[in-house]
XYZ file of C-alpha atoms in Angstrom:
157
model
C -6.821 9.259 25.134
C -3.820 11.291 26.244
C -2.412 13.851 23.759
C 1.021 12.164 23.648
C -0.356 8.704 22.826
C 1.535 7.513 19.711
C -1.605 6.161 18.009
C -3.165 9.618 17.760
C -1.180 12.805 17.439
C -2.456 16.325 17.078
C -3.659 16.826 13.516
C -3.924 13.102 12.725
C -7.326 12.022 11.498
C -8.825 8.585 12.014
C -9.018 8.251 8.196
C -5.280 8.851 7.828
C -4.518 6.338 10.588
C -6.678 3.753 8.824
C -4.893 4.512 5.538
C -1.460 4.212 7.192
C -2.400 0.889 8.769
C -3.055 -0.524 5.293
C 0.294 0.599 3.877
C 2.447 -2.306 2.769
C 5.419 -2.971 4.996
C 8.929 -2.387 3.734
C 12.169 -4.270 4.036
C 14.911 -1.686 4.456
C 18.402 -2.509 3.236
C 21.216 -0.635 4.964
C 24.837 -0.069 4.109
C 26.627 1.309 7.163
C 30.116 1.907 8.455
C 31.307 0.384 11.728
C 30.247 2.431 14.752
C 27.244 4.109 13.112
C 25.034 5.329 15.952
C 21.387 4.460 16.463
C 20.509 8.176 16.377
C 22.088 8.611 12.935
C 20.370 5.473 11.652
C 16.962 6.592 12.930
C 17.399 10.047 11.396
C 18.309 8.509 8.028
C 15.357 6.112 8.213
C 12.985 8.982 9.029
C 14.267 10.967 6.058
C 14.009 8.141 3.529
C 11.173 5.943 4.804
C 9.127 8.431 6.812
C 6.403 6.723 8.824
C 5.936 3.783 6.456
C 5.832 0.490 8.354
C 9.039 -1.540 8.364
C 8.984 -5.359 8.418
C 12.731 -5.921 8.805
C 16.189 -4.478 8.265
C 18.667 -6.237 5.975
C 22.409 -5.744 5.564
C 25.741 -7.453 4.958
C 26.708 -10.050 7.565
C 29.735 -8.133 8.826
C 27.494 -5.205 9.919
C 24.543 -7.174 11.326
C 25.863 -7.138 14.902
C 26.664 -3.417 14.982
C 25.304 -1.924 18.200
C 23.568 1.033 16.510
C 21.788 -1.277 14.075
C 20.712 -3.668 16.844
C 19.380 -0.781 18.957
C 17.307 0.502 16.020
C 15.942 -2.972 15.237
C 14.965 -3.423 18.885
C 13.296 0.005 19.027
C 11.322 -0.782 15.871
C 10.557 -4.339 16.977
C 11.883 -5.826 13.727
C 14.439 -8.528 12.872
C 17.782 -7.963 11.174
C 18.527 -10.229 8.216
C 22.159 -10.630 7.186
C 23.678 -11.810 3.912
C 27.218 -12.627 2.856
C 28.964 -10.565 0.208
C 28.691 -13.563 -2.147
C 24.888 -13.716 -1.663
C 24.559 -9.970 -2.233
C 26.802 -10.110 -5.318
C 24.381 -12.491 -7.061
C 21.549 -9.919 -6.971
C 21.045 -7.642 -9.987
C 20.550 -4.086 -8.732
C 19.676 -0.855 -10.549
C 22.515 1.168 -8.991
C 25.688 -0.936 -8.691
C 28.794 0.666 -7.190
C 32.331 -0.145 -8.277
C 33.613 1.396 -5.033
C 31.459 -0.968 -2.962
C 32.574 -3.875 -5.152
C 36.232 -3.055 -4.534
C 35.739 -2.701 -0.771
C 33.294 -5.530 -0.049
C 33.212 -7.888 -3.011
C 29.650 -6.952 -3.997
C 28.358 -4.056 -6.078
C 25.531 -3.402 -3.620
C 24.640 -3.814 0.030
C 21.461 -1.763 0.624
C 19.592 -2.565 -2.609
C 20.726 -6.191 -2.788
C 19.946 -6.873 0.886
C 16.488 -5.289 0.587
C 15.728 -7.355 -2.509
C 16.959 -10.605 -0.947
C 15.037 -10.133 2.290
C 11.882 -8.920 0.568
C 11.776 -11.143 -2.467
C 9.712 -8.286 -3.896
C 10.211 -5.156 -5.970
C 12.506 -2.316 -4.984
C 10.302 0.679 -4.160
C 12.962 3.061 -2.849
C 16.244 2.913 -4.783
C 19.427 3.518 -2.843
C 19.868 6.894 -1.205
C 22.726 8.091 0.915
C 21.948 10.132 4.027
C 24.754 11.172 6.362
C 26.991 8.375 5.049
C 24.276 5.712 5.475
C 23.041 3.966 2.330
C 19.368 2.954 2.385
C 17.037 1.195 -0.046
C 13.644 -0.446 0.440
C 11.590 -3.201 -1.154
C 8.079 -4.456 -0.460
C 7.979 -7.062 2.281
C 6.554 -10.478 1.499
C 3.010 -10.897 2.778
C 4.110 -13.438 5.418
C 6.137 -10.684 7.134
C 2.978 -8.577 7.373
C 1.355 -10.936 9.896
C 2.663 -9.254 13.007
C 1.361 -8.488 16.425
C -1.156 -5.589 16.297
C 0.408 -2.261 17.164
C 3.954 -3.466 16.363
C 4.310 -1.948 12.920
C 7.955 -0.963 13.072
C 7.234 2.558 11.864
C 10.046 4.984 12.671
C 8.965 7.034 15.648
C 6.039 4.657 16.284
C 7.598 1.539 17.858
């Protein structure tokens, strides 16, 4: 195996790879501004999610077609799920924002989108990194049945 093969990196043991492969996948909710670059999104994902596998990205409908977001989803091999402000507003979240409510008509984008797409518990409450709001919930088990080797881990597409 070549040293730069993504499956094995210097210092990575087979036991840790096996452990990582059994990690539950996450649904990552994102709150972004128009024009947010793929590089900024990937850096924020790396900081918050690390190398945990990602099942999908979820956000508000008006940001779902943003180029940076689409590039990241393609690189990770995951779908983007979009929700209207009204759908997001119906979700109870632990960290509502009056500023987000005033701007978008919902008190949450990242947490609410993650919870809607995952239909599971929030495991990473909202965090803001470089102006990008991220939150993550456990993916439903049906999202875990994916093609082998296509885990959606940041840096491991």
